[in-house]
Tab-separated table of C-alpha atoms in Angstrom:
chain	number	residue	atom	x	y	z
A	9	MET	CA	52.724	-37.907	52.433
A	10	ASN	CA	50.842	-36.500	55.377
A	11	PRO	CA	52.279	-33.444	57.177
A	12	TYR	CA	53.509	-35.506	60.122
A	13	GLU	CA	55.595	-37.737	57.856
A	14	ILE	CA	57.041	-34.698	56.080
A	15	GLU	CA	57.899	-33.080	59.395
A	16	GLU	CA	59.549	-36.272	60.643
A	17	VAL	CA	61.732	-36.576	57.536
A	18	ALA	CA	62.637	-32.888	57.774
A	19	SER	CA	63.615	-33.401	61.419
A	20	ARG	CA	65.988	-36.164	60.406
A	21	VAL	CA	67.580	-33.932	57.787
A	22	VAL	CA	67.971	-31.296	60.528
A	23	LYS	CA	69.787	-33.915	62.605
A	24	LEU	CA	72.128	-34.551	59.675
A	25	SER	CA	72.702	-30.793	59.443
A	26	LEU	CA	73.574	-30.581	63.127
A	27	ASP	CA	76.000	-33.485	62.728
A	28	ALA	CA	77.691	-31.625	59.882
A	29	MET	CA	77.868	-28.479	62.008
A	30	SER	CA	79.538	-30.417	64.825
A	31	GLU	CA	82.212	-31.443	62.294
A	32	ASN	CA	82.641	-27.763	61.335
A	33	SER	CA	81.160	-28.378	57.866
A	34	ILE	CA	79.255	-25.110	58.031
A	35	GLU	CA	78.258	-24.765	54.378
A	36	ARG	CA	77.057	-28.367	54.115
A	37	ALA	CA	75.128	-27.970	57.377
A	38	ASP	CA	73.396	-24.869	56.027
A	39	GLU	CA	72.461	-26.550	52.747
A	40	LEU	CA	70.943	-29.497	54.603
A	41	MET	CA	68.952	-27.105	56.803
A	42	ARG	CA	67.615	-25.395	53.676
A	43	ILE	CA	66.606	-28.790	52.282
A	44	ALA	CA	64.728	-29.536	55.524
A	45	ALA	CA	62.922	-26.205	55.225
A	46	SER	CA	62.070	-26.892	51.567
A	47	LEU	CA	60.536	-30.246	52.487
A	48	GLU	CA	58.231	-28.640	55.059
A	49	LEU	CA	57.260	-25.909	52.589
A	50	ILE	CA	55.626	-28.622	50.454
A	51	SER	CA	52.921	-29.084	53.112
A	52	PRO	CA	50.173	-26.413	53.290
A	53	GLU	CA	49.050	-27.987	56.569
A	54	LEU	CA	52.419	-27.321	58.219
A	55	GLN	CA	52.534	-23.755	56.879
A	56	ASN	CA	49.020	-22.998	58.151
A	57	CYS	CA	49.583	-24.497	61.606
A	58	TRP	CA	47.859	-23.547	64.879
A	59	GLY	CA	44.620	-22.739	63.054
A	60	GLY	CA	45.988	-19.666	61.300
A	61	PRO	CA	47.527	-16.334	62.394
A	62	LEU	CA	47.493	-15.624	66.133
A	63	ASN	CA	46.434	-19.219	66.873
A	64	GLY	CA	43.243	-18.809	64.828
A	65	GLN	CA	41.783	-16.544	67.541
A	66	GLU	CA	39.335	-13.923	66.288
A	67	GLY	CA	39.184	-12.262	69.710
A	68	ARG	CA	42.967	-11.852	69.792
A	69	ARG	CA	42.975	-10.422	66.273
A	70	ALA	CA	40.293	-7.898	67.223
A	71	ILE	CA	42.391	-6.756	70.216
A	72	PHE	CA	45.487	-6.257	68.082
A	73	ARG	CA	43.549	-4.445	65.355
A	74	GLU	CA	42.113	-2.048	67.935
A	75	LEU	CA	45.536	-1.443	69.511
A	76	ILE	CA	47.056	-0.683	66.106
A	77	SER	CA	44.193	1.730	65.354
A	78	THR	CA	44.051	3.354	68.816
A	79	VAL	CA	47.718	3.755	69.749
A	80	GLY	CA	49.227	4.542	66.338
A	81	PHE	CA	52.459	2.551	66.238
A	82	ASP	CA	55.527	3.484	64.210
A	83	ALA	CA	56.838	-0.101	63.979
A	84	VAL	CA	56.070	-3.656	65.059
A	85	PHE	CA	58.641	-6.003	66.606
A	86	GLU	CA	58.037	-9.750	66.873
A	87	THR	CA	60.131	-12.426	68.575
A	88	GLY	CA	59.618	-15.983	67.338
A	89	THR	CA	58.783	-15.675	63.620
A	90	TYR	CA	58.243	-19.454	63.289
A	91	ARG	CA	56.876	-19.966	59.745
A	92	GLY	CA	55.721	-16.355	59.389
A	93	LEU	CA	51.955	-16.816	59.579
A	94	THR	CA	51.349	-14.206	62.290
A	95	THR	CA	54.023	-11.945	60.788
A	96	ALA	CA	52.037	-11.905	57.539
A	97	TRP	CA	48.887	-11.014	59.490
A	98	PHE	CA	50.643	-7.980	60.957
A	99	ALA	CA	51.623	-6.922	57.430
A	100	ASP	CA	47.984	-7.194	56.343
A	101	HIS	CA	46.868	-4.823	59.123
A	102	PHE	CA	49.846	-2.506	59.585
A	103	SER	CA	51.567	-0.591	56.787
A	104	GLY	CA	54.676	0.431	58.728
A	105	PRO	CA	57.899	-1.569	59.156
A	106	ILE	CA	57.710	-4.980	60.815
A	107	TYR	CA	60.809	-6.568	62.320
A	108	SER	CA	60.809	-10.227	63.337
A	109	CYS	CA	63.457	-12.640	64.616
A	110	GLU	CA	63.721	-16.434	64.696
A	111	ILE	CA	66.561	-18.414	66.258
A	112	ASP	CA	65.911	-21.708	64.431
A	113	LYS	CA	67.236	-21.794	60.838
A	114	ARG	CA	64.698	-24.439	59.856
A	115	TYR	CA	61.819	-22.016	60.489
A	116	HIS	CA	63.703	-18.871	59.512
A	117	TYR	CA	64.210	-20.209	55.974
A	118	GLN	CA	60.523	-21.152	55.717
A	119	ALA	CA	59.491	-17.675	56.853
A	120	GLN	CA	61.837	-16.134	54.281
A	121	SER	CA	60.122	-18.131	51.535
A	122	ASN	CA	56.605	-17.364	52.773
A	123	LEU	CA	57.200	-13.632	53.286
A	124	ARG	CA	59.576	-12.726	50.450
A	125	ALA	CA	56.893	-10.676	48.658
A	126	ARG	CA	56.205	-8.510	51.733
A	127	GLY	CA	58.251	-5.348	51.355
A	128	ASN	CA	57.667	-4.001	54.871
A	129	ILE	CA	58.792	-7.183	56.693
A	130	HIS	CA	62.411	-7.481	57.851
A	131	LEU	CA	63.520	-10.886	59.140
A	132	SER	CA	66.599	-11.732	61.178
A	133	LEU	CA	68.135	-14.974	62.409
A	134	GLU	CA	69.148	-14.261	66.002
A	135	ASP	CA	68.331	-14.637	69.682
A	136	SER	CA	65.328	-12.585	70.808
A	137	ARG	CA	67.285	-10.670	73.470
A	138	GLN	CA	70.003	-9.632	71.032
A	139	PHE	CA	67.315	-8.733	68.479
A	140	LEU	CA	65.434	-6.463	70.913
A	141	ARG	CA	68.561	-4.676	72.129
A	142	ARG	CA	69.740	-4.007	68.588
A	143	SER	CA	66.371	-3.125	67.050
A	144	LEU	CA	65.102	-0.830	69.785
A	145	ALA	CA	68.434	0.981	70.034
A	146	ALA	CA	68.229	1.679	66.288
A	147	SER	CA	64.646	3.008	66.533
A	148	PRO	CA	63.801	6.709	67.017
A	149	GLU	CA	63.321	7.596	70.684
A	150	ARG	CA	60.076	9.471	70.061
A	151	GLY	CA	58.368	6.569	68.301
A	152	ARG	CA	55.628	4.236	69.525
A	153	TYR	CA	56.254	0.512	69.169
A	154	PHE	CA	54.241	-2.696	69.428
A	155	VAL	CA	56.314	-5.670	70.638
A	156	TYR	CA	54.859	-9.184	70.314
A	157	LEU	CA	56.746	-11.776	72.388
A	158	ASP	CA	56.422	-15.408	71.296
A	159	ALA	CA	59.969	-16.790	71.578
A	160	HIS	CA	59.512	-18.749	74.826
A	161	TRP	CA	59.899	-22.497	74.399
A	162	HIS	CA	60.768	-25.303	76.871
A	163	ASP	CA	64.164	-24.743	78.520
A	164	ASP	CA	64.759	-21.234	77.210
A	165	LEU	CA	62.302	-18.761	78.732
A	166	PRO	CA	63.710	-15.324	77.902
A	167	LEU	CA	60.451	-13.529	78.735
A	168	ALA	CA	61.569	-11.598	81.845
A	169	GLU	CA	64.839	-10.582	80.158
A	170	GLU	CA	62.975	-9.462	77.027
A	171	ILE	CA	60.629	-7.239	79.045
A	172	GLN	CA	63.538	-5.790	81.022
A	173	ILE	CA	65.340	-4.891	77.782
A	174	ILE	CA	62.188	-3.221	76.422
A	175	LEU	CA	61.537	-1.190	79.579
A	176	GLU	CA	65.177	-0.082	79.765
A	177	SER	CA	65.191	1.012	76.117
A	178	ALA	CA	63.529	4.363	76.957
A	179	ARG	CA	61.063	3.750	74.121
A	180	ASP	CA	57.246	4.003	74.331
A	181	CYS	CA	56.179	0.380	73.878
A	182	VAL	CA	53.101	-1.799	74.177
A	183	ILE	CA	54.133	-5.400	74.865
A	184	ALA	CA	51.906	-8.399	74.079
A	185	ILE	CA	52.834	-11.878	75.361
A	186	ASP	CA	51.441	-15.049	73.786
A	187	ASP	CA	50.554	-18.249	75.731
A	188	PHE	CA	49.975	-16.297	78.979
A	189	LYS	CA	47.894	-17.410	81.971
A	190	VAL	CA	44.881	-15.085	82.212
A	191	PRO	CA	44.129	-14.444	85.926
A	192	GLU	CA	40.339	-14.719	85.912
A	193	ASP	CA	39.622	-17.074	83.017
A	194	ASP	CA	40.529	-20.482	81.643
A	195	TYR	CA	42.520	-19.517	78.565
A	196	LYS	CA	45.273	-22.010	77.776
A	197	PHE	CA	48.870	-21.134	78.634
A	198	ASP	CA	52.401	-22.574	78.580
A	199	ASP	CA	53.545	-24.501	81.655
A	200	TYR	CA	57.068	-25.929	81.604
A	201	GLY	CA	57.160	-26.952	85.256
A	202	PRO	CA	57.699	-25.239	88.639
A	203	GLY	CA	58.830	-21.657	88.204
A	204	LYS	CA	58.405	-21.911	84.441
A	205	VAL	CA	54.723	-21.066	83.956
A	206	ILE	CA	54.073	-18.178	81.554
A	207	SER	CA	52.154	-16.191	84.148
A	208	LEU	CA	52.230	-13.182	86.468
A	209	GLU	CA	54.401	-15.106	88.907
A	210	LEU	CA	57.207	-15.192	86.338
A	211	LEU	CA	57.047	-11.380	86.044
A	212	GLU	CA	57.016	-10.417	89.733
A	213	GLN	CA	59.992	-8.114	89.209
A	214	PHE	CA	57.703	-5.809	87.191
A	215	LYS	CA	55.129	-5.228	89.954
A	216	ASP	CA	55.857	-1.492	90.078
A	217	GLU	CA	52.555	0.416	90.125
A	218	SER	CA	53.600	2.431	87.053
A	219	ILE	CA	53.479	-0.705	84.891
A	220	ARG	CA	49.987	-1.733	83.786
A	221	PHE	CA	48.902	-5.262	82.887
A	222	PHE	CA	45.930	-5.840	80.571
A	223	PHE	CA	43.949	-9.013	79.823
A	224	PRO	CA	41.085	-9.852	77.411
A	225	LYS	CA	37.526	-9.086	78.467
A	226	LEU	CA	36.315	-11.782	76.066
A	227	PRO	CA	35.908	-15.077	77.986
A	228	ALA	CA	37.872	-18.078	76.762
A	229	SER	CA	34.608	-19.914	76.095
A	230	SER	CA	33.746	-17.310	73.427
A	231	GLU	CA	37.183	-17.264	71.776
A	232	THR	CA	37.876	-19.171	68.561
A	233	GLY	CA	40.899	-21.223	67.554
A	234	ALA	CA	43.344	-22.458	70.177
A	235	ALA	CA	42.070	-20.030	72.871
A	236	ARG	CA	45.557	-19.230	74.167
A	237	GLY	CA	45.910	-16.461	76.729
A	238	VAL	CA	47.529	-13.087	76.068
A	239	CYS	CA	48.887	-10.396	78.392
A	240	VAL	CA	49.437	-6.785	77.308
A	241	ILE	CA	51.927	-4.686	79.303
A	242	THR	CA	52.831	-1.021	79.041
A	243	ARG	CA	54.177	1.801	81.122
A	244	GLU	CA	54.321	4.926	78.968
A	245	LEU	CA	51.222	4.202	76.848
A	246	ALA	CA	48.819	3.009	79.579
A	247	ALA	CA	46.290	5.777	78.928
A	248	GLU	CA	46.071	4.880	75.230
A	249	VAL	CA	45.667	1.158	75.932
A	250	GLU	CA	42.935	1.929	78.490
A	251	ASN	CA	40.920	3.211	75.528
A	252	CYS	CA	40.892	-0.297	74.037
A	253	GLY	CA	37.468	-1.567	75.003
A	254	LEU	CA	38.464	-5.206	74.566
A	255	LEU	CA	41.044	-5.123	77.378
A	256	GLU	CA	40.838	-4.680	81.148
A	257	GLY	CA	43.812	-3.149	82.969
A	258	ASN	CA	45.195	-3.253	86.489
A	259	SER	CA	48.448	-3.403	88.442
A	260	TRP	CA	50.457	-6.596	88.859
A	261	ALA	CA	49.481	-6.902	92.556
A	262	GLN	CA	45.765	-6.447	91.882
A	263	TRP	CA	45.811	-9.035	89.103
A	264	ARG	CA	47.673	-11.475	91.374
A	265	ASN	CA	44.858	-11.186	93.923
A	266	VAL	CA	42.310	-11.872	91.195
A	267	GLU	CA	44.346	-14.873	90.031
A	268	ALA	CA	44.617	-16.317	93.547
A	269	ALA	CA	40.847	-16.033	94.058
A	270	HIS	CA	40.130	-17.617	90.668
A	271	ASP	CA	42.542	-20.507	91.260
A	272	ALA	CA	41.054	-21.147	94.710
A	273	SER	CA	37.509	-21.102	93.333
A	274	ARG	CA	38.456	-23.484	90.571
A	275	HIS	CA	40.132	-25.836	93.034
A	276	VAL	CA	36.997	-25.875	95.217
A	277	ALA	CA	34.793	-26.576	92.185
A	278	LEU	CA	37.031	-29.444	91.060
A	279	THR	CA	37.151	-30.899	94.561
A	280	SER	CA	33.356	-30.681	94.882
A	281	ALA	CA	32.879	-32.426	91.536
A	282	GLU	CA	35.210	-35.219	92.623
A	283	ALA	CA	33.350	-35.553	95.930
A	284	GLU	CA	30.031	-35.889	94.092
A	285	ASP	CA	31.471	-38.558	91.819
A	286	SER	CA	32.786	-40.598	94.728
A	287	GLY	CA	29.886	-39.753	97.085
A	288	ALA	CA	29.296	-43.254	98.442
A	289	TYR	CA	31.179	-42.295	101.596
A	290	SER	CA	31.059	-39.248	103.887
A	291	GLN	CA	34.188	-37.722	105.424
A	292	ASP	CA	33.317	-38.945	108.937
A	293	LYS	CA	32.356	-42.490	107.904
A	294	PRO	CA	35.287	-44.965	107.707
A	295	ARG	CA	35.477	-47.113	104.603
A	296	PRO	CA	35.054	-50.868	104.982
A	297	ALA	CA	38.174	-52.788	105.943
A	298	LEU	CA	37.884	-54.848	102.756
A	299	GLU	CA	38.246	-51.715	100.610
A	300	ARG	CA	41.054	-50.312	102.754
A	301	SER	CA	43.050	-53.464	102.205
A	302	ASN	CA	42.280	-53.744	98.505
A	303	PRO	CA	45.691	-54.240	96.819
A	304	ILE	CA	44.551	-52.455	93.643
A	305	SER	CA	43.498	-49.359	95.598
A	306	SER	CA	46.710	-49.597	97.542
A	307	GLU	CA	48.780	-49.539	94.363
A	308	LEU	CA	46.873	-46.611	92.871
A	309	GLY	CA	47.025	-44.558	96.061
A	310	ASP	CA	44.616	-41.685	96.556
A	311	MET	CA	41.922	-42.039	93.884
A	312	ASN	CA	41.226	-38.304	94.095
A	313	THR	CA	44.808	-37.715	92.997
A	314	VAL	CA	44.320	-40.110	90.090
A	315	LYS	CA	41.110	-38.350	89.073
A	316	SER	CA	42.783	-34.966	89.352
A	317	GLY	CA	45.589	-36.186	87.116
A	318	ILE	CA	43.124	-37.448	84.525
A	319	ALA	CA	41.242	-34.131	84.675
A	320	SER	CA	44.488	-32.248	84.082
A	321	LEU	CA	45.323	-34.429	81.092
A	322	LEU	CA	41.891	-33.871	79.594
A	323	GLU	CA	42.175	-30.133	80.195
A	324	SER	CA	45.522	-30.004	78.443
A	325	GLN	CA	43.857	-31.384	75.319
A	326	SER	CA	41.043	-28.841	75.267
A	327	SER	CA	42.899	-26.432	72.994
A	328	LEU	CA	43.209	-29.193	70.420
A	329	TYR	CA	39.496	-29.973	70.739
A	330	LYS	CA	38.637	-26.300	70.190
A	331	LEU	CA	40.814	-26.224	67.096
A	332	VAL	CA	39.126	-29.334	65.684
A	333	GLU	CA	35.686	-27.897	66.461
A	334	ASN	CA	36.592	-24.672	64.695
A	335	TYR	CA	37.723	-26.524	61.577
A	336	ALA	CA	34.518	-28.584	61.655
A	337	ARG	CA	32.400	-25.439	61.916
A	338	LEU	CA	34.176	-23.767	59.008
A	339	LEU	CA	33.853	-26.899	56.903
A	340	ASN	CA	30.127	-27.209	57.602
A	341	GLU	CA	29.584	-23.592	56.592
A	342	ARG	CA	31.159	-24.293	53.221
A	343	LEU	CA	29.334	-27.558	52.652
A	344	GLU	CA	25.779	-26.275	52.899
A	345	SER	CA	24.106	-28.854	50.699
A	346	ILE	CA	24.315	-32.527	49.773
A	347	ASP	CA	25.315	-31.523	46.256
A	348	ASP	CA	28.240	-29.514	47.602
A	349	ARG	CA	29.433	-32.513	49.615
A	350	ARG	CA	29.180	-34.851	46.626
A	351	GLU	CA	30.993	-32.416	44.347
A	352	MET	CA	33.807	-32.004	46.867
A	353	GLY	CA	34.049	-35.754	47.245
A	354	ARG	CA	34.396	-36.219	43.484
A	355	SER	CA	37.003	-33.452	43.317
A	356	LEU	CA	39.021	-34.990	46.120
A	357	VAL	CA	38.993	-38.411	44.432
A	358	GLU	CA	40.117	-36.919	41.118
A	359	GLN	CA	42.822	-34.878	42.816
A	360	LYS	CA	44.093	-37.914	44.695
A	361	ALA	CA	44.289	-39.943	41.488
A	362	LYS	CA	46.302	-37.231	39.747
A	363	ASN	CA	48.755	-36.803	42.586
A	364	LEU	CA	49.180	-40.373	43.839
A	365	GLU	CA	52.222	-41.205	41.742
A	366	LEU	CA	53.862	-37.878	42.558
A	367	GLU	CA	53.319	-38.469	46.283
A	368	ARG	CA	54.835	-41.946	46.010
A	369	GLN	CA	57.940	-40.622	44.307
A	370	ASN	CA	58.235	-37.790	46.822
A	371	TYR	CA	57.982	-40.392	49.563
A	372	ARG	CA	60.838	-42.388	48.023
A	373	LEU	CA	62.920	-39.208	47.886
A	374	THR	CA	62.329	-38.299	51.515
A	375	GLU	CA	62.953	-41.880	52.624
A	376	GLU	CA	66.365	-41.702	51.000
A	377	LEU	CA	67.037	-38.423	52.813
A	378	HIS	CA	65.955	-40.172	56.009
A	379	ASN	CA	68.666	-42.790	55.475
A	380	LEU	CA	71.365	-40.103	55.399
A	381	VAL	CA	70.776	-38.989	58.998
A	382	HIS	CA	73.736	-40.641	60.707
A	383	LYS	CA	76.186	-40.523	57.804
A	384	THR	CA	78.997	-38.154	56.898
A	385	ALA	CA	80.841	-37.390	53.691
A	386	THR	CA	82.024	-40.945	53.078
A	387	PRO	CA	82.137	-42.704	49.671
A	388	SER	CA	78.997	-44.563	50.749
A	389	ALA	CA	77.244	-41.297	51.556
A	390	MET	CA	78.342	-39.862	48.200
A	391	SER	CA	76.841	-42.881	46.454
A	392	GLU	CA	73.540	-42.407	48.263
A	393	ILE	CA	73.439	-38.683	47.481
A	394	LEU	CA	74.004	-39.480	43.796
A	395	HIS	CA	71.204	-42.028	43.955
A	396	ILE	CA	68.881	-39.408	45.475
A	397	ARG	CA	69.878	-36.981	42.720
A	398	ASN	CA	68.836	-39.568	40.128
A	399	LEU	CA	65.477	-39.930	41.883
A	400	VAL	CA	65.043	-36.160	41.773
A	401	GLU	CA	65.825	-36.155	38.042
A	402	GLY	CA	63.207	-38.857	37.545
A	403	LEU	CA	60.669	-36.731	39.394
A	404	LEU	CA	61.402	-33.731	37.200
A	405	ARG	CA	60.829	-35.812	34.064
A	406	SER	CA	57.652	-37.473	35.316
A	407	ARG	CA	54.340	-36.820	33.659
A	408	MET	CA	52.706	-36.166	37.007
A	409	ILE	CA	55.064	-33.316	37.896
A	410	ASN	CA	53.964	-31.537	34.708
A	411	SER	CA	50.251	-32.293	35.062
A	412	VAL	CA	47.538	-29.712	35.489
A	413	SER	CA	47.190	-30.771	39.098
A	414	THR	CA	46.990	-27.824	41.505
A	415	ILE	CA	49.854	-29.248	43.523
A	416	ALA	CA	52.235	-29.760	40.598
A	417	PRO	CA	53.555	-26.202	40.063
A	418	LYS	CA	54.609	-25.794	43.683
A	419	ALA	CA	55.897	-29.359	43.911
A	420	ARG	CA	58.015	-28.923	40.767
A	421	GLN	CA	59.548	-25.723	42.099
A	422	THR	CA	60.423	-27.422	45.378
A	423	VAL	CA	61.945	-30.470	43.669
A	424	GLU	CA	64.022	-28.210	41.387
A	425	GLN	CA	65.352	-26.354	44.422
A	426	ILE	CA	66.272	-29.612	46.154
A	427	ALA	CA	67.982	-30.806	42.983
A	428	GLY	CA	70.099	-27.671	42.855
A	429	ARG	CA	71.151	-28.021	46.460
A	430	LEU	CA	72.020	-31.667	46.052
A	431	ASP	CA	74.175	-30.742	43.033
A	432	GLN	CA	76.003	-28.214	45.173
A	433	LEU	CA	76.521	-30.794	47.921
A	434	ILE	CA	77.975	-33.218	45.382
A	435	ARG	CA	80.380	-30.553	44.148
A	436	ASP	CA	81.410	-29.697	47.700
A	437	LEU	CA	82.009	-33.338	48.649
C-alpha cells in the first residue's frame, strides 16, 4: 500500500474511534485510535513527512543550532509534536530536558512509539495553552528556555494566547514560530483566511518596543526543503539572540514597515508582469467593441483577476516543488553512476517481489478495517472483527511475514500489536 492509502484507512479507523467516543465507549475508542496510529507507523514515508525535521530546512536547523549554542538553554518546550520528527532532532542537538505536547491522540501515539528510546523527551497529550501554563510554572524562574510553537492549524490558532502565556510566565524565553510570514522575503507561511494569517498582523498586541522580532537572513531561494518561514521573538534574551549571525532583529513596528514595502513592491512587480503579458492594449486605448461584448470574456470577468488567481495557485504549490527538487537532488547524489542505478533497480525489483504478497494481505486487513467505520458493537460488527482477527492470524503464519525482507520485522511487530488489540476489543464486546 502507498502512504496515502494507509493514511486514508487510518483516518477511517479514527472516525470509528470518534463514533465510539460519542457513545461514551472510551476504552474502545482509545483502542481504535491506537490501531489507527499503528497502521500509520507501518509507512516510513508518513513518519518522515515534510522532508525531515524542521521541514527539511538546513537554514532553519543552522539557526536553531546556533541559538542552542549561543543562548545556553535549560530546557526546550515544543507545541505540536505531530509524529515526533522535529522533537527527535532537538534531542540530537540538545542534551537537556525536552517537553512536547500534542492534542491529537492519533499523532501522540505515533510520537510515543517513535521517541520511546529518547530518555530526555517528555510527551504529553494536551492543549498547547494548558501545556505551556503548566510546564513553565513548574520550571525554575532563573532558567533559560527555548519554546517552539507549531500547534496552529485551521480553525484553532492559539498563537497569540501561547505568546501571552509565555511572556506572563516571568521566565527568560526565546520563542520560535513555524509557518510564519517573513516580512522581506518569499518564505511560505500559513494563511487560513482574513485575520488568520500567521504573520506580524496577528501579533499586533506584542508591538511593545521591549519585545524583539527576528527573521532569517538567509533568503528563501537559498533555503532547502519546504522553505517555510520562521519568526523568533524574545524580550529578556534579546542581547543574546542578537549575537546569532543568522538572524536579523527589529521591533514589531519596524518590521511591519518593511513588510508593507515588500508587499507593495511585489504587487507592482506582479501587476507589471501581467501588463506585459496582455500588452496588446494601452490603458488609454479602448478595446474593440467585439471584444467588449465577447460572452466568454464577460463570464470570466477581469482577466487580470483570473491571472492573479492562477499565479496565487501556482505560488501555493511552490513549497511542494521545492521539496520534490530536494529529493531529486539527494537521489542524484547517491546515484552517481549507471552501475549504481542498475543495482538499485535490481534491488527494488527483488524487494518488491519479496513483499508483494505481504502488501496484498495487509491491504485486505486494512480494507476490512475500512468497512467498520460506520458500525457499532452489533453482532454483525462482532462477526467482522472476528473475521479480521482470522486475517491477522493468517498474516502471522505467512511465509512472507517471516522472510528476510527488510520490511518483515517491523511489519510483523505491527501486525502482532494489532492482533492483541483486536483480541482485547473482542473481549470487551
